[in-house]
Short mmCIF file of C-alpha atoms in Angstrom, two decimals:
data_model
loop_
_atom_site.label_atom_id
_atom_site.label_comp_id
_atom_site.label_asym_id
_atom_site.label_seq_id
_atom_site.Cartn_x
_atom_site.Cartn_y
_atom_site.Cartn_z
CA MET A 1 -28.69 -92.17 214.84
CA ALA A 2 -25.24 -93.29 213.52
CA GLY A 3 -24.62 -92.68 209.70
CA LEU A 4 -21.92 -92.14 207.19
CA LEU A 5 -21.61 -89.89 204.49
CA LEU A 6 -19.07 -90.21 201.92
CA VAL A 7 -18.76 -87.24 199.27
CA GLY A 8 -16.43 -87.85 196.26
CA ALA A 9 -14.62 -90.33 198.89
CA PRO A 10 -12.20 -92.50 197.11
CA ARG A 11 -12.58 -96.43 197.82
CA SER A 12 -8.47 -96.21 198.23
CA LEU A 13 -5.70 -94.06 196.92
CA ARG A 14 -3.39 -97.02 196.97
CA GLY A 15 -1.63 -97.85 193.67
CA ILE A 16 -2.67 -94.46 191.98
CA GLY A 17 0.67 -93.01 192.06
CA ASP A 18 1.48 -89.59 193.66
CA PRO A 19 -0.39 -86.93 191.91
CA PHE A 20 -0.50 -84.34 195.15
CA GLY A 21 3.00 -85.41 196.51
CA PRO A 22 4.99 -82.77 195.02
CA ALA A 23 2.86 -79.94 196.10
CA LEU A 24 2.31 -81.35 199.55
CA ARG A 25 6.18 -81.92 200.13
CA GLY A 26 6.59 -78.06 199.36
CA LEU A 27 3.77 -76.98 201.54
CA GLY A 28 4.98 -75.28 204.51
CA ASP A 29 3.84 -73.62 207.77
CA PRO A 30 2.18 -71.30 208.11
CA VAL A 31 -0.47 -72.74 205.48
CA THR A 32 -1.90 -69.73 203.72
CA VAL A 33 -4.78 -69.02 201.49
CA GLU A 34 -2.46 -69.00 198.43
CA LYS A 35 -0.93 -72.06 199.35
CA VAL A 36 -4.35 -73.81 199.50
CA ASP A 37 -5.43 -71.99 196.29
CA ALA A 38 -2.44 -73.37 194.79
CA LEU A 39 -3.44 -77.13 195.82
CA VAL A 40 -7.12 -77.14 195.22
CA GLY A 41 -6.85 -74.72 192.22
CA ASP A 42 -5.80 -77.54 189.50
CA ILE A 43 -8.93 -79.80 190.64
CA PRO A 44 -11.31 -79.68 187.76
CA THR A 45 -14.83 -78.82 188.48
CA MET A 46 -18.04 -78.83 186.18
CA GLN A 47 -19.89 -76.17 188.11
CA PRO A 48 -18.87 -72.50 188.97
CA ILE A 49 -17.88 -72.24 192.65
CA PRO A 50 -18.71 -68.64 193.88
CA TRP A 51 -15.62 -67.11 194.82
CA GLU A 52 -17.03 -66.56 198.44
CA ILE A 53 -17.54 -70.28 199.26
CA MET A 54 -14.29 -71.44 197.83
CA GLN A 55 -12.45 -68.63 199.58
CA ARG A 56 -14.12 -69.48 202.96
CA ASN A 57 -13.36 -73.28 202.57
CA ASN A 58 -9.55 -72.26 201.57
CA VAL A 59 -9.43 -70.03 204.75
CA ALA A 60 -10.71 -73.05 206.96
CA ALA A 61 -8.17 -75.16 205.53
CA THR A 62 -5.40 -72.70 206.62
CA THR A 63 -5.69 -74.11 210.01
CA ILE A 64 -4.45 -77.37 209.02
CA PRO A 65 -0.58 -77.72 209.69
CA ALA A 66 1.22 -78.76 206.77
CA HIS A 67 2.56 -82.04 208.54
CA VAL A 68 -1.11 -82.90 208.85
CA TRP A 69 -1.96 -82.40 205.21
CA ARG A 70 0.99 -84.49 204.21
CA ALA A 71 0.38 -87.15 206.70
CA THR A 72 -3.14 -87.69 206.01
CA TYR A 73 -2.36 -87.90 202.17
CA GLN A 74 0.31 -90.38 202.76
CA ALA A 75 -2.38 -92.22 204.94
CA LEU A 76 -4.78 -92.55 202.11
CA LEU A 77 -2.05 -93.68 199.65
CA ASP A 78 -0.70 -96.39 202.17
CA THR A 79 -4.09 -97.48 203.87
CA PRO A 80 -5.83 -100.48 202.31
CA PRO A 81 -9.82 -100.13 201.58
CA PRO A 82 -11.71 -99.89 204.86
CA THR A 83 -14.41 -102.11 203.16
CA ASP A 84 -11.75 -104.91 202.73
CA GLY A 85 -11.02 -105.25 206.54
CA GLY A 86 -14.66 -105.10 207.86
CA THR A 87 -18.12 -104.24 207.46
CA ILE A 88 -19.75 -101.13 207.45
CA ASP A 89 -23.06 -101.51 209.00
CA ALA A 90 -24.04 -97.88 209.29
CA PRO A 91 -26.63 -96.25 206.96
CA THR A 92 -24.44 -94.76 204.55
CA LEU A 93 -25.10 -92.03 201.49
CA ILE A 94 -22.36 -91.90 198.79
CA MET A 95 -22.28 -88.98 196.89
CA TRP A 96 -20.44 -88.56 193.42
CA GLY A 97 -19.87 -86.14 190.80
CA ALA A 98 -20.63 -87.80 187.51
CA ASP A 99 -17.79 -86.01 185.85
CA ASP A 100 -15.25 -86.45 188.73
CA ALA A 101 -11.94 -86.03 186.80
CA LEU A 102 -9.92 -86.87 189.64
CA LEU A 103 -11.30 -90.08 190.79
CA PRO A 104 -12.78 -93.12 188.71
CA ARG A 105 -16.52 -93.56 189.12
CA SER A 106 -15.72 -97.28 189.81
CA ASP A 107 -14.74 -96.17 193.40
CA ALA A 108 -18.28 -95.13 194.02
CA ASP A 109 -19.68 -98.09 192.50
CA LEU A 110 -17.17 -100.33 194.39
CA LEU A 111 -18.10 -98.68 197.94
CA HIS A 112 -21.79 -98.69 197.04
CA GLN A 113 -21.47 -102.63 196.60
CA ALA A 114 -19.17 -103.16 199.53
CA ILE A 115 -21.63 -101.36 202.06
CA GLY A 116 -24.82 -103.32 202.33
CA GLY A 117 -27.79 -101.02 202.16
CA SER A 118 -25.95 -97.88 201.05
CA GLU A 119 -27.25 -95.37 198.89
CA LEU A 120 -25.35 -93.96 195.74
CA THR A 121 -26.28 -90.43 194.44
CA VAL A 122 -24.51 -89.45 191.15
CA TYR A 123 -24.98 -85.74 190.44
CA PRO A 124 -24.88 -84.80 186.57
CA ASP A 125 -22.48 -82.37 185.20
CA THR A 126 -20.64 -82.43 188.42
CA GLY A 127 -16.88 -82.74 189.00
CA HIS A 128 -14.89 -83.97 192.11
CA LEU A 129 -15.74 -80.87 194.47
CA VAL A 130 -19.37 -82.43 194.87
CA LEU A 131 -20.12 -80.16 198.27
CA LEU A 132 -18.98 -76.95 196.51
CA GLU A 133 -20.27 -77.58 193.25
CA ARG A 134 -23.84 -78.62 194.23
CA THR A 135 -24.38 -77.32 197.69
CA ARG A 136 -28.05 -76.88 197.53
CA TRP A 137 -28.69 -80.47 196.00
CA VAL A 138 -26.26 -81.95 198.64
CA ALA A 139 -28.31 -80.10 201.55
CA ARG A 140 -31.53 -81.53 200.26
CA ASP A 141 -30.06 -85.24 199.82
CA ILE A 142 -28.35 -85.01 203.17
CA THR A 143 -31.71 -83.70 205.09
CA ASP A 144 -33.81 -86.52 203.12
CA PHE A 145 -31.30 -89.10 203.99
CA LEU A 146 -31.35 -87.94 207.96
CA HIS A 147 -35.12 -88.04 207.74
CA ARG A 148 -35.24 -91.42 206.39
CA HIS A 149 -32.69 -92.63 209.09
CA SER A 150 -33.82 -91.23 212.11
#
């Protein structure tokens, strides 16, 4: 089964300005846990994230070279929304934090409208870091989605 999972994914970052540019321009190699902490530490959350989970996530992020962080971010700023240039036919689950202060809820709604047959799950009292804030709920919903589409 081919499927798509979008967790807190923007429809596009075009036209939103450059919120992470200054921090990423100053990011150099080696990427350290302290540097990753500084990048993600300002993302507002609604649920406490256990230190061990955040630390594991940030350690994994140190394997990404600084130029890849910058290039990926720049591509997100420059690239038109994928749903504007084609059709996504794969079963798609969109997961969104109801209290995401980083990206507008309209992004989730527009993705849901543009991807025929997609499912939109919005988690209450949850910010942008859905995977880290609602680990159990996300695991349950992904499992249910896979069972429905396999």
